[in-house]
Structure formats: structure tokens, C-alpha cells
CSV table of N, CA and C in Angstrom, one decimal:
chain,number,residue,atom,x,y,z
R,27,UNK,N,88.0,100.7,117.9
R,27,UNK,CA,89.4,101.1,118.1
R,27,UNK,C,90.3,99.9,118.4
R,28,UNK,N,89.7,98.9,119.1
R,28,UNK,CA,90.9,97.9,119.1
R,28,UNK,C,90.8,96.9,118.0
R,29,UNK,N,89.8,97.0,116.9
R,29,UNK,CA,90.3,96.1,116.1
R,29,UNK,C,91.0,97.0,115.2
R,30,UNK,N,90.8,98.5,115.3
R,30,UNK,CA,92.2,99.6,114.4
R,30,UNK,C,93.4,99.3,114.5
R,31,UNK,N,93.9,99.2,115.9
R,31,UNK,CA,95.5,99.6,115.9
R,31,UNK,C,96.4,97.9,115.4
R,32,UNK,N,95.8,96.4,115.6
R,32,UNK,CA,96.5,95.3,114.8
R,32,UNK,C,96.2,95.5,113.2
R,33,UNK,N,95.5,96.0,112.8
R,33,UNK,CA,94.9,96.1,111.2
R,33,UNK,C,96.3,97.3,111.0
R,34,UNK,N,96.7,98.5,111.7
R,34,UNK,CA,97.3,99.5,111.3
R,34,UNK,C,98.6,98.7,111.5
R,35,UNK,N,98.9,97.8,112.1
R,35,UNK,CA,100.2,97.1,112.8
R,35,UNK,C,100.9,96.3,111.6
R,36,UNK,N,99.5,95.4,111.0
R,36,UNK,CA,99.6,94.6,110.0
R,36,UNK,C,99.9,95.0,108.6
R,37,UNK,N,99.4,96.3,108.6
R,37,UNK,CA,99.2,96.9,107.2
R,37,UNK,C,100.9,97.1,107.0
R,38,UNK,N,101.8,97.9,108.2
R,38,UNK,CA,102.9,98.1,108.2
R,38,UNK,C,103.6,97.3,108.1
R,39,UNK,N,103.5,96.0,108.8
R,39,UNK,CA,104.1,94.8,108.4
R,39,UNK,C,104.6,94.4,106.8
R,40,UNK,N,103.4,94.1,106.8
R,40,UNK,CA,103.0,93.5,105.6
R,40,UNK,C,103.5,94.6,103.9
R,41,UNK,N,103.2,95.8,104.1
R,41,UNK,CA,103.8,96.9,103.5
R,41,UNK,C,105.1,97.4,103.3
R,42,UNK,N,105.6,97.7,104.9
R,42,UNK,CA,106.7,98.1,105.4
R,42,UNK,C,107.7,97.6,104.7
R,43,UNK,N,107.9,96.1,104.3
R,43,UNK,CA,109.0,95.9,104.0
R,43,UNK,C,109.1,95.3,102.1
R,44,UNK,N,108.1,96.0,101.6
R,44,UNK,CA,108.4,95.6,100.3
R,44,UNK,C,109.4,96.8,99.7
R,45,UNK,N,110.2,95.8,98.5
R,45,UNK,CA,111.1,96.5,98.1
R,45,UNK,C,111.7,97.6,98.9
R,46,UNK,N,112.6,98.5,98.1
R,46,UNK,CA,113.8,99.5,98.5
R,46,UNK,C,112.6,101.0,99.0
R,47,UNK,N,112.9,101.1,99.7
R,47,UNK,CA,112.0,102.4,100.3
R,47,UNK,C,112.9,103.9,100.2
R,48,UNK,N,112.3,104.5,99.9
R,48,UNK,CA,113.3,106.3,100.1
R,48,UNK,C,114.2,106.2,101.0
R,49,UNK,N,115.2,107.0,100.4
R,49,UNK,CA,116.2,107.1,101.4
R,49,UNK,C,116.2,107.3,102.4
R,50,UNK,N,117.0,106.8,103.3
R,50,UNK,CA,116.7,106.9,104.7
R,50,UNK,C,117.6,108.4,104.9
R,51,UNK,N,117.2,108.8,106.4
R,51,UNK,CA,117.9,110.2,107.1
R,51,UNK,C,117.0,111.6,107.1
R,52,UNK,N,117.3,112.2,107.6
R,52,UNK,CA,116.4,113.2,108.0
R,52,UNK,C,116.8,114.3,107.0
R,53,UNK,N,115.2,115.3,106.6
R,53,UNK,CA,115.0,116.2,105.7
R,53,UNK,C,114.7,117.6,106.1
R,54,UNK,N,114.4,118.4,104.9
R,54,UNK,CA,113.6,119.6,104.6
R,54,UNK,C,113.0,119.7,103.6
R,55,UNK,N,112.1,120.6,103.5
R,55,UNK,CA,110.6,120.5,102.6
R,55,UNK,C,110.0,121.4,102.8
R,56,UNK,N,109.2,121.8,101.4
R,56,UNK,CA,108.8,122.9,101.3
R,56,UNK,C,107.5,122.3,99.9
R,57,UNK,N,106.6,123.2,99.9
R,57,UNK,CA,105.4,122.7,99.0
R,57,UNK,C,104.4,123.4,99.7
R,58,UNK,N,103.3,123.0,99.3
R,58,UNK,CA,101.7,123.0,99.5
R,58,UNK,C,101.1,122.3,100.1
R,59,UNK,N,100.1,122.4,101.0
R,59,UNK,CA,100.3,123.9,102.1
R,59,UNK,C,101.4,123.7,102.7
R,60,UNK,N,102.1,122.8,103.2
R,60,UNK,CA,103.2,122.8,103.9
R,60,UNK,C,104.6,124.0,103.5
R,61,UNK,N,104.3,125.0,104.1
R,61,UNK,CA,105.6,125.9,103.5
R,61,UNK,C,106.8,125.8,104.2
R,62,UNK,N,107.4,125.0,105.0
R,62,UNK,CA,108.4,124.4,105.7
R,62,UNK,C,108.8,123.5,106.3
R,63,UNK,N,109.1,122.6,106.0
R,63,UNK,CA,109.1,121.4,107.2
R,63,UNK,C,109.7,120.4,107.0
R,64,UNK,N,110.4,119.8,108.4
R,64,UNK,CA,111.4,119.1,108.7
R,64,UNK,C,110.4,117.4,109.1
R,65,UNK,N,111.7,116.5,108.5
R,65,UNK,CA,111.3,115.2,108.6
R,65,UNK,C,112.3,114.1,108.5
R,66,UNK,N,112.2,112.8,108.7
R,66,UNK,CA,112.8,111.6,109.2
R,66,UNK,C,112.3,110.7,108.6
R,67,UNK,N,112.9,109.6,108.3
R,67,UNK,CA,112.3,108.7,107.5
R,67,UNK,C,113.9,107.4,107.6
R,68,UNK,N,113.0,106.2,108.0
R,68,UNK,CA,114.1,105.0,108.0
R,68,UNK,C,112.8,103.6,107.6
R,69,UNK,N,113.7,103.2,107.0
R,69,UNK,CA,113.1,101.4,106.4
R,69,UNK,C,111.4,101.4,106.1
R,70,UNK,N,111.0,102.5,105.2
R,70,UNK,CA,110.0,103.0,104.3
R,70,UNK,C,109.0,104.1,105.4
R,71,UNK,N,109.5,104.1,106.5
R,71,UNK,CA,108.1,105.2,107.4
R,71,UNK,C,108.9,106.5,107.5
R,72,UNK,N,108.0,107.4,107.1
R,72,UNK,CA,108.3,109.0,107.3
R,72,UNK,C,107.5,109.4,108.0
R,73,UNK,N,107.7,110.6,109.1
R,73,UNK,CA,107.2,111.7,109.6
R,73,UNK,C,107.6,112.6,109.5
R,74,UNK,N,106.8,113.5,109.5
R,74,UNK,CA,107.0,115.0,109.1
R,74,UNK,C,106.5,115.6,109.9
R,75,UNK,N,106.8,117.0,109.9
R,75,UNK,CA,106.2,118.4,111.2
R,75,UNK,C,106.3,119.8,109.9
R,76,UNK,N,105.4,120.4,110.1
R,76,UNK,CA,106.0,122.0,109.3
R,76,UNK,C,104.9,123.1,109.7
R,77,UNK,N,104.8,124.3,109.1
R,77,UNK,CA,104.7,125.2,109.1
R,77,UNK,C,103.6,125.3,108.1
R,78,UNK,N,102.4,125.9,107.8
R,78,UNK,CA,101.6,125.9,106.9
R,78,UNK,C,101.2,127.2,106.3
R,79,UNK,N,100.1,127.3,105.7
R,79,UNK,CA,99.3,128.7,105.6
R,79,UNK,C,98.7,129.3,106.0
R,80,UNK,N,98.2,128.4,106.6
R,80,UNK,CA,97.0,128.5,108.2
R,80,UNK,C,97.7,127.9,109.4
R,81,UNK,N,98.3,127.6,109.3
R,81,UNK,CA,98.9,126.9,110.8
R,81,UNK,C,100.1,126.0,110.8
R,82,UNK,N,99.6,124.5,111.5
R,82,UNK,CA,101.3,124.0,111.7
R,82,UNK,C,100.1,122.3,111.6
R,83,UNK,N,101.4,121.7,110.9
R,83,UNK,CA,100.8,120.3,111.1
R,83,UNK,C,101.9,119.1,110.9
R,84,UNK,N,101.4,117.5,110.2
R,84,UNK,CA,102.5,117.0,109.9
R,84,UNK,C,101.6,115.7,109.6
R,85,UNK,N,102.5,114.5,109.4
R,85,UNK,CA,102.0,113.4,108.8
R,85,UNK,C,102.9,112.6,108.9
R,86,UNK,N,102.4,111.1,108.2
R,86,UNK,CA,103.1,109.7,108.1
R,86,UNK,C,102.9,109.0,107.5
R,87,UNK,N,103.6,108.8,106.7
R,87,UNK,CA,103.5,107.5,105.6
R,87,UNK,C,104.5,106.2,105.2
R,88,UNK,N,103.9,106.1,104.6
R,88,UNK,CA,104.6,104.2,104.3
R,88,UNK,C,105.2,104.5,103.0
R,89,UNK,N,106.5,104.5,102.3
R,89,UNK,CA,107.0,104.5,101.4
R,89,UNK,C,107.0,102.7,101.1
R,90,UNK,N,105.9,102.3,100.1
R,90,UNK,CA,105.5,100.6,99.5
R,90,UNK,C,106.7,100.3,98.9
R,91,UNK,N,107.0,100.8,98.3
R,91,UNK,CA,107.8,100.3,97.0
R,91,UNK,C,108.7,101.8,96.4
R,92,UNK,N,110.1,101.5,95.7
R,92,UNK,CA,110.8,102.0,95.2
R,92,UNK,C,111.2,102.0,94.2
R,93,UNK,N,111.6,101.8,92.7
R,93,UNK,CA,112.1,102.0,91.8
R,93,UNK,C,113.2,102.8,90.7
R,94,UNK,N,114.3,102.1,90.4
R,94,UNK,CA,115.1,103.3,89.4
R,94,UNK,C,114.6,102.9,88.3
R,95,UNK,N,114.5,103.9,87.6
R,95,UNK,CA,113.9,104.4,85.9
R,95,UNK,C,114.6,103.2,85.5
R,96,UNK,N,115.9,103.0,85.8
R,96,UNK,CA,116.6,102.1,84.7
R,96,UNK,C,117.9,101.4,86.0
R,97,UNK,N,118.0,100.0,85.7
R,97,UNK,CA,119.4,99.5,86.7
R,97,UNK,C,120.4,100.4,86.6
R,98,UNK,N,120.1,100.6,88.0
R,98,UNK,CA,121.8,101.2,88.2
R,98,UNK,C,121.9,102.8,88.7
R,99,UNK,N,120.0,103.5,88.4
R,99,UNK,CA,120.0,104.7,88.1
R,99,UNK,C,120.0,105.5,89.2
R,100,UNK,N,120.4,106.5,89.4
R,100,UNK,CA,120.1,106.8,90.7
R,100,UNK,C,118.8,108.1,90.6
R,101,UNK,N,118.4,108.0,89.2
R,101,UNK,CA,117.1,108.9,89.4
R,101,UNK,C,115.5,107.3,89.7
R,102,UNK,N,114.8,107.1,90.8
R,102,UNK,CA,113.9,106.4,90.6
R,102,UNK,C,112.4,107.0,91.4
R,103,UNK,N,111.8,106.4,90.4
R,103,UNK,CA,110.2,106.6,91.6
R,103,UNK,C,109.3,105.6,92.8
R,104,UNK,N,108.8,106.5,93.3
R,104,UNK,CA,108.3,105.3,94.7
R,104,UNK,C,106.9,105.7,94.8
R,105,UNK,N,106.1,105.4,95.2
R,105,UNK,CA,105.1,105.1,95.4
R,105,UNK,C,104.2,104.9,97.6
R,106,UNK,N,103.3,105.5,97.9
R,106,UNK,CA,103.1,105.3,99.4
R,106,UNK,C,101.9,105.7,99.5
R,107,UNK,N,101.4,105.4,101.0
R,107,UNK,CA,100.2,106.0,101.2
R,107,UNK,C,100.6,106.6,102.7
R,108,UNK,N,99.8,107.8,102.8
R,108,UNK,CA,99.9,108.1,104.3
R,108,UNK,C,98.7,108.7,105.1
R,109,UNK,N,98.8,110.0,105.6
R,109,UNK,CA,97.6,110.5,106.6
R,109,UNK,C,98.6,111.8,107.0
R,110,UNK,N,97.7,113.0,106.9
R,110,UNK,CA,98.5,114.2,107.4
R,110,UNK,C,97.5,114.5,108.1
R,111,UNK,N,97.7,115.7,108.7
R,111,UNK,CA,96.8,116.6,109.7
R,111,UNK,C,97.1,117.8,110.3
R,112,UNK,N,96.2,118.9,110.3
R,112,UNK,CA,96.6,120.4,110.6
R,112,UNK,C,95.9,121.0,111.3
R,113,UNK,N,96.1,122.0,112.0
R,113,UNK,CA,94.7,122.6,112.5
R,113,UNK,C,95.6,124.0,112.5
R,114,UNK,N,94.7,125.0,112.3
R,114,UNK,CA,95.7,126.1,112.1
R,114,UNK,C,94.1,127.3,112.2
R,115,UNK,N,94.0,128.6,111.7
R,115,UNK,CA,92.9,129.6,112.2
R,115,UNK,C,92.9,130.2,110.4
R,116,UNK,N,91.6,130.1,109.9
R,116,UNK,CA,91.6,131.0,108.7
R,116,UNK,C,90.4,132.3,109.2
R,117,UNK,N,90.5,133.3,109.3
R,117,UNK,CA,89.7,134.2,109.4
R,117,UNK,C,89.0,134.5,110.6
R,118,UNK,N,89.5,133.7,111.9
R,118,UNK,CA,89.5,133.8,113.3
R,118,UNK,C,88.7,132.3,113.1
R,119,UNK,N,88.8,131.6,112.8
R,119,UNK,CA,87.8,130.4,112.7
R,119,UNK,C,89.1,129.1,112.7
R,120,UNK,N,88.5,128.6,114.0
R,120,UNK,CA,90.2,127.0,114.1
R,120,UNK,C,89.3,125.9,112.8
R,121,UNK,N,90.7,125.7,112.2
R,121,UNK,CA,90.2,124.6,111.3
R,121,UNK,C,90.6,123.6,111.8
R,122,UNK,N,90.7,121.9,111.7
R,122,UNK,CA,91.0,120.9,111.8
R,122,UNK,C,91.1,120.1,110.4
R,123,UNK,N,92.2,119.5,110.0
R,123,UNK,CA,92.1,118.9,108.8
R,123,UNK,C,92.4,117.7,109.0
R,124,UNK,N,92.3,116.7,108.4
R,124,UNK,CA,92.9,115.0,108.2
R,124,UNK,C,92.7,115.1,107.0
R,125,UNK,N,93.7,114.2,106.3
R,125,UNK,CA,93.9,114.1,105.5
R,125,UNK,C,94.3,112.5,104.6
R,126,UNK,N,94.1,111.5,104.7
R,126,UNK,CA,94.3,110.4,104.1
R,126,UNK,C,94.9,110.6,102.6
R,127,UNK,N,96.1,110.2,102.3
R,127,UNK,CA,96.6,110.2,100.8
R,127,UNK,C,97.2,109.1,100.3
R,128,UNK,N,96.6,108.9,98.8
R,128,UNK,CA,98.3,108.2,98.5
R,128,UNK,C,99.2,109.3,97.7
R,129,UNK,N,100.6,108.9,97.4
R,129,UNK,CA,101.4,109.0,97.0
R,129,UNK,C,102.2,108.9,96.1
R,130,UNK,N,102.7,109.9,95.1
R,130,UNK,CA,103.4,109.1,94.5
R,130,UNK,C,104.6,110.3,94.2
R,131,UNK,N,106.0,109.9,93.7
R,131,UNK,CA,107.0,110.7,93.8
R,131,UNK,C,108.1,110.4,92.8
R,132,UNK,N,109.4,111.5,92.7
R,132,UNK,CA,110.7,111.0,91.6
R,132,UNK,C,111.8,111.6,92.4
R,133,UNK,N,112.8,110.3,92.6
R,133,UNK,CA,113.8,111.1,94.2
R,133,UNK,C,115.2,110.5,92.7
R,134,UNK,N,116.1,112.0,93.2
R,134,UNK,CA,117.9,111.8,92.8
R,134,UNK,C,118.8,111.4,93.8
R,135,UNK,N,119.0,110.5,93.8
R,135,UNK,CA,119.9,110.3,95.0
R,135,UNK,C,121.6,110.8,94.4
R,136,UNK,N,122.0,112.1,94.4
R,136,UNK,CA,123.1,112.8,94.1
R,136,UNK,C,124.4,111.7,94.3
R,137,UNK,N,124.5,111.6,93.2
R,137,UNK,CA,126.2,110.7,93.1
R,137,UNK,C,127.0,111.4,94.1
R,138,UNK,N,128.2,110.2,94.8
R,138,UNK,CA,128.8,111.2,95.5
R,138,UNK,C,128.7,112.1,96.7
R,139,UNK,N,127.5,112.3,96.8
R,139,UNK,CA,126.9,113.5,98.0
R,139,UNK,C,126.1,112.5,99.3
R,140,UNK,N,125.8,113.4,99.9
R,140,UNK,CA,125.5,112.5,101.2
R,140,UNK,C,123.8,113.4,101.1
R,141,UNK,N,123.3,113.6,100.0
R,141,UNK,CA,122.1,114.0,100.2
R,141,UNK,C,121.4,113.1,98.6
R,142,UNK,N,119.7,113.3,98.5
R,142,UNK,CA,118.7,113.1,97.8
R,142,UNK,C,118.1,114.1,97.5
R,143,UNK,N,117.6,114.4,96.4
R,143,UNK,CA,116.6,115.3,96.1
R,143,UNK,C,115.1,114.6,95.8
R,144,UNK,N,113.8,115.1,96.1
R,144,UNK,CA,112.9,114.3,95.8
R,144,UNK,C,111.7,115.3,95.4
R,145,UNK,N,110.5,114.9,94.8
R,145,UNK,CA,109.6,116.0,94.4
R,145,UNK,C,108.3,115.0,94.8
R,146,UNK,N,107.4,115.2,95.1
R,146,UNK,CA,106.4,114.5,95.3
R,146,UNK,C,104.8,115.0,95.2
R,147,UNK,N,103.8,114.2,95.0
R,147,UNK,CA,102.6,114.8,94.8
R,147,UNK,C,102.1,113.6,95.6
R,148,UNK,N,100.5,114.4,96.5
R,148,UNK,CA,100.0,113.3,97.0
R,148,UNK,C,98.4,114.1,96.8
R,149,UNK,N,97.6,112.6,96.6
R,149,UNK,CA,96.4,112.8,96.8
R,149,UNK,C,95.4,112.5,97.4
R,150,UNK,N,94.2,112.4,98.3
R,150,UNK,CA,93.2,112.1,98.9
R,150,UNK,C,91.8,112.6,98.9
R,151,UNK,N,91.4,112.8,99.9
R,151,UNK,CA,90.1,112.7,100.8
R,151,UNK,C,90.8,113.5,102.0
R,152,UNK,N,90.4,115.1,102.0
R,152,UNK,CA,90.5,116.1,103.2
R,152,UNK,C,89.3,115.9,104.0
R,153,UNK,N,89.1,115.8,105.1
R,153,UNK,CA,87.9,115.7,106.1
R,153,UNK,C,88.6,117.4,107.0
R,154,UNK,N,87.7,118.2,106.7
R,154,UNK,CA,87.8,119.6,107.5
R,154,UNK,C,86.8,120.0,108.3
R,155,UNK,N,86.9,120.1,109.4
R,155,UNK,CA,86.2,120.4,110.9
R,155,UNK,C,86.2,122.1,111.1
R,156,UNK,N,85.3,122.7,111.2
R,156,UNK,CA,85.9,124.1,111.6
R,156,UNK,C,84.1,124.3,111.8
R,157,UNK,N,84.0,125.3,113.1
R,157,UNK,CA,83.0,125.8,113.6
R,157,UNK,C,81.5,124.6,113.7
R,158,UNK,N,82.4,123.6,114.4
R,158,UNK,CA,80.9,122.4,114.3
R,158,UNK,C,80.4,121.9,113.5
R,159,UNK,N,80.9,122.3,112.1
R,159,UNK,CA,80.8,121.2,111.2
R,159,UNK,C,82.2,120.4,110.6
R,160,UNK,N,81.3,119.5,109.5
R,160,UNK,CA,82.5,119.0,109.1
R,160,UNK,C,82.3,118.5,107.5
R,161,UNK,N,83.5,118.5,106.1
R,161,UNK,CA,82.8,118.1,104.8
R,161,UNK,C,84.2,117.4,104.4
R,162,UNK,N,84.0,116.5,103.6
R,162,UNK,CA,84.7,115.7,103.0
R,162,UNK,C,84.6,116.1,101.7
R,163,UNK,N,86.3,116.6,101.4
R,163,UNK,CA,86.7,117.7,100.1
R,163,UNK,C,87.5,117.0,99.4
R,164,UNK,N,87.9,116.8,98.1
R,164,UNK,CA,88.9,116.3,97.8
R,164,UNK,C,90.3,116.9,97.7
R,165,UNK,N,91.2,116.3,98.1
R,165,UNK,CA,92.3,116.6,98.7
R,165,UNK,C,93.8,116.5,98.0
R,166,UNK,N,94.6,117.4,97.8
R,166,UNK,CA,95.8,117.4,97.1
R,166,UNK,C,96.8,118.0,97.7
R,167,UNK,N,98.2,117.8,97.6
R,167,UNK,CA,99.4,118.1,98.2
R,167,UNK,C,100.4,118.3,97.4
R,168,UNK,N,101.5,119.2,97.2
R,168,UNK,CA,103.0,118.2,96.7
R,168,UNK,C,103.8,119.0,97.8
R,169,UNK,N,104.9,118.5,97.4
R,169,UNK,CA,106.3,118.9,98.0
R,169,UNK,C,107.6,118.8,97.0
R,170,UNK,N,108.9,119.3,97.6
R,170,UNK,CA,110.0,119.3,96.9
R,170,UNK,C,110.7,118.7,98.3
R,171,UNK,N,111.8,118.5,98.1
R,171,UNK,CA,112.8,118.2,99.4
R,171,UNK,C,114.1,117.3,99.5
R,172,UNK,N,114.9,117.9,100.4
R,172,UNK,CA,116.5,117.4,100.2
R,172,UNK,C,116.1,116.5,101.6
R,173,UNK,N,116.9,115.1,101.2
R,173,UNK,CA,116.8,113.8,102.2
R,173,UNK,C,118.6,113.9,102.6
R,174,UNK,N,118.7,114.2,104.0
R,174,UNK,CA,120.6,114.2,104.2
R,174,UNK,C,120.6,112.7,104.4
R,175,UNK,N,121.1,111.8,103.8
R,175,UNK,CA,121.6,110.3,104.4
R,175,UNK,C,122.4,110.6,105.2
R,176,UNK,N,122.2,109.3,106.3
R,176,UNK,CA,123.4,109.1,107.1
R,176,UNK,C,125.0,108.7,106.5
């Protein structure tokens, strides 16, 4: 554990500040499993909280890098990795999930408007806990979501 949290410190560092990251300000979101949820995100780190199928969870990631299709554009893609986590009851049985992903996504930052639109898919390695055991499943997500700028 303590050679974790400088390795997790450094990775942010060193990550954190490449290129233009998603727009910053706080959102809403909706996708798989996540069927609701609110989030924050400034100078490439997001967190999130929501509502699920089974329960309630949330996550965090590193938005690496940013890109428009073309100079100037305000349609571009970005790129991140993150880690979610849930624990919610399927059939009277508490599940536990973690979730390790990367990321990848295509955000509009609306001319004009004080909001973004973004659509995103992420993929990993689910580790699921429920009744004393535990399996390592492969793991998939997306979402849709409006980013309000400041």
C-alpha cells in the first residue's frame, strides 16, 4: 500500500497534464449500467456518483489527452483510463464490483452554449465479489452526457 498511493500520485502527474482534457464543469449522464448520474470534472480528472440496475456506484478517471477531428473543430475525441465501483443486491445477493477501464469517447462542445455533449465507451476487467466468492469478467460500459461549463 504505500508503495500504491506515490505510483497513483505520479501516474496523475505525469498523465494529468497532457494535452487539452474534457471540458471542465459539472454534468449528467445516463448509459450502462449507470442509469443516472451526476459528475465533475476539472484539468483532465472526473468523478462521478449514479444510480444503477442493481444499485448505486461511481468512479474516476484521467481524461490523457484530447483532440478535434479537425483545427478549430469543436466536435473532438479524448481518450482516459479510470476505475468504477458498485455494490448494489441482484436477487437478495450484495454484489461488489470494481472495475478498472480505459476509455475512449467523441464530446461537441455546442457553439455558443455554455454546455458539451459527449458519448463515451469504456472497457476493462470487472472483478465481482458476491456471496464469498470472487471472478474476473470482462468488462464494458458506455454513457451519453451533457458537461455545463463554467
Amino acid at each position: 500500500m504505500k508503495r500504491l498511493v506515490p505510483l497513483l500520485v505520479l501516474f496523475a502527474l505525469a498523465f494529468g497534464s497532457l494535452g487539452k482534457a474534457q471540458s471542465q464543469g459539472f454534468g449528467i449522464y445516463s448509459g450502462f449500467p449507470t442509469l443516472a448520474g451526476v459528475q465533475f470534472q476539472s484539468d483532465g480528472f472526473r468523478a462521478g456518483v449514479g444510480l444503477g440496475l442493481w444499485g448505486f456506484g461511481g468512479d474516476v478517471a484521467l481524461i490523457l489527452a484530447e483532440t478535434p477531428f479537425a483545427p478549430g473543430d469543436a466536435l473532438s475525441w479524448y481518450y482516459g483510463a479510470g476505475v468504477g465501483g458498485s455494490i448494489g443486491s441482484v436477487l437478495g445477493v450484495t454484489v461488489i464490483t470494481v472495475f478498472p477501464h480505459g476509455l475512449f469517447g467523441v464530446e461537441w462542445q455546442v457553439p455558443q452554449a455554455g454546455f458539451s455533449l459527449y458519448s463515451e465507451l469504456q472497457l476493462g476487467a470487472g472483478i465481482v465479489a458476491a456471496a464469498g466468492t470472487a471472478a474476473l469478467v470482462p468488462g464494458f460500459s458506455g454513457r451519453i452526457g451533457i458537461i455545463f461549463r463554467p
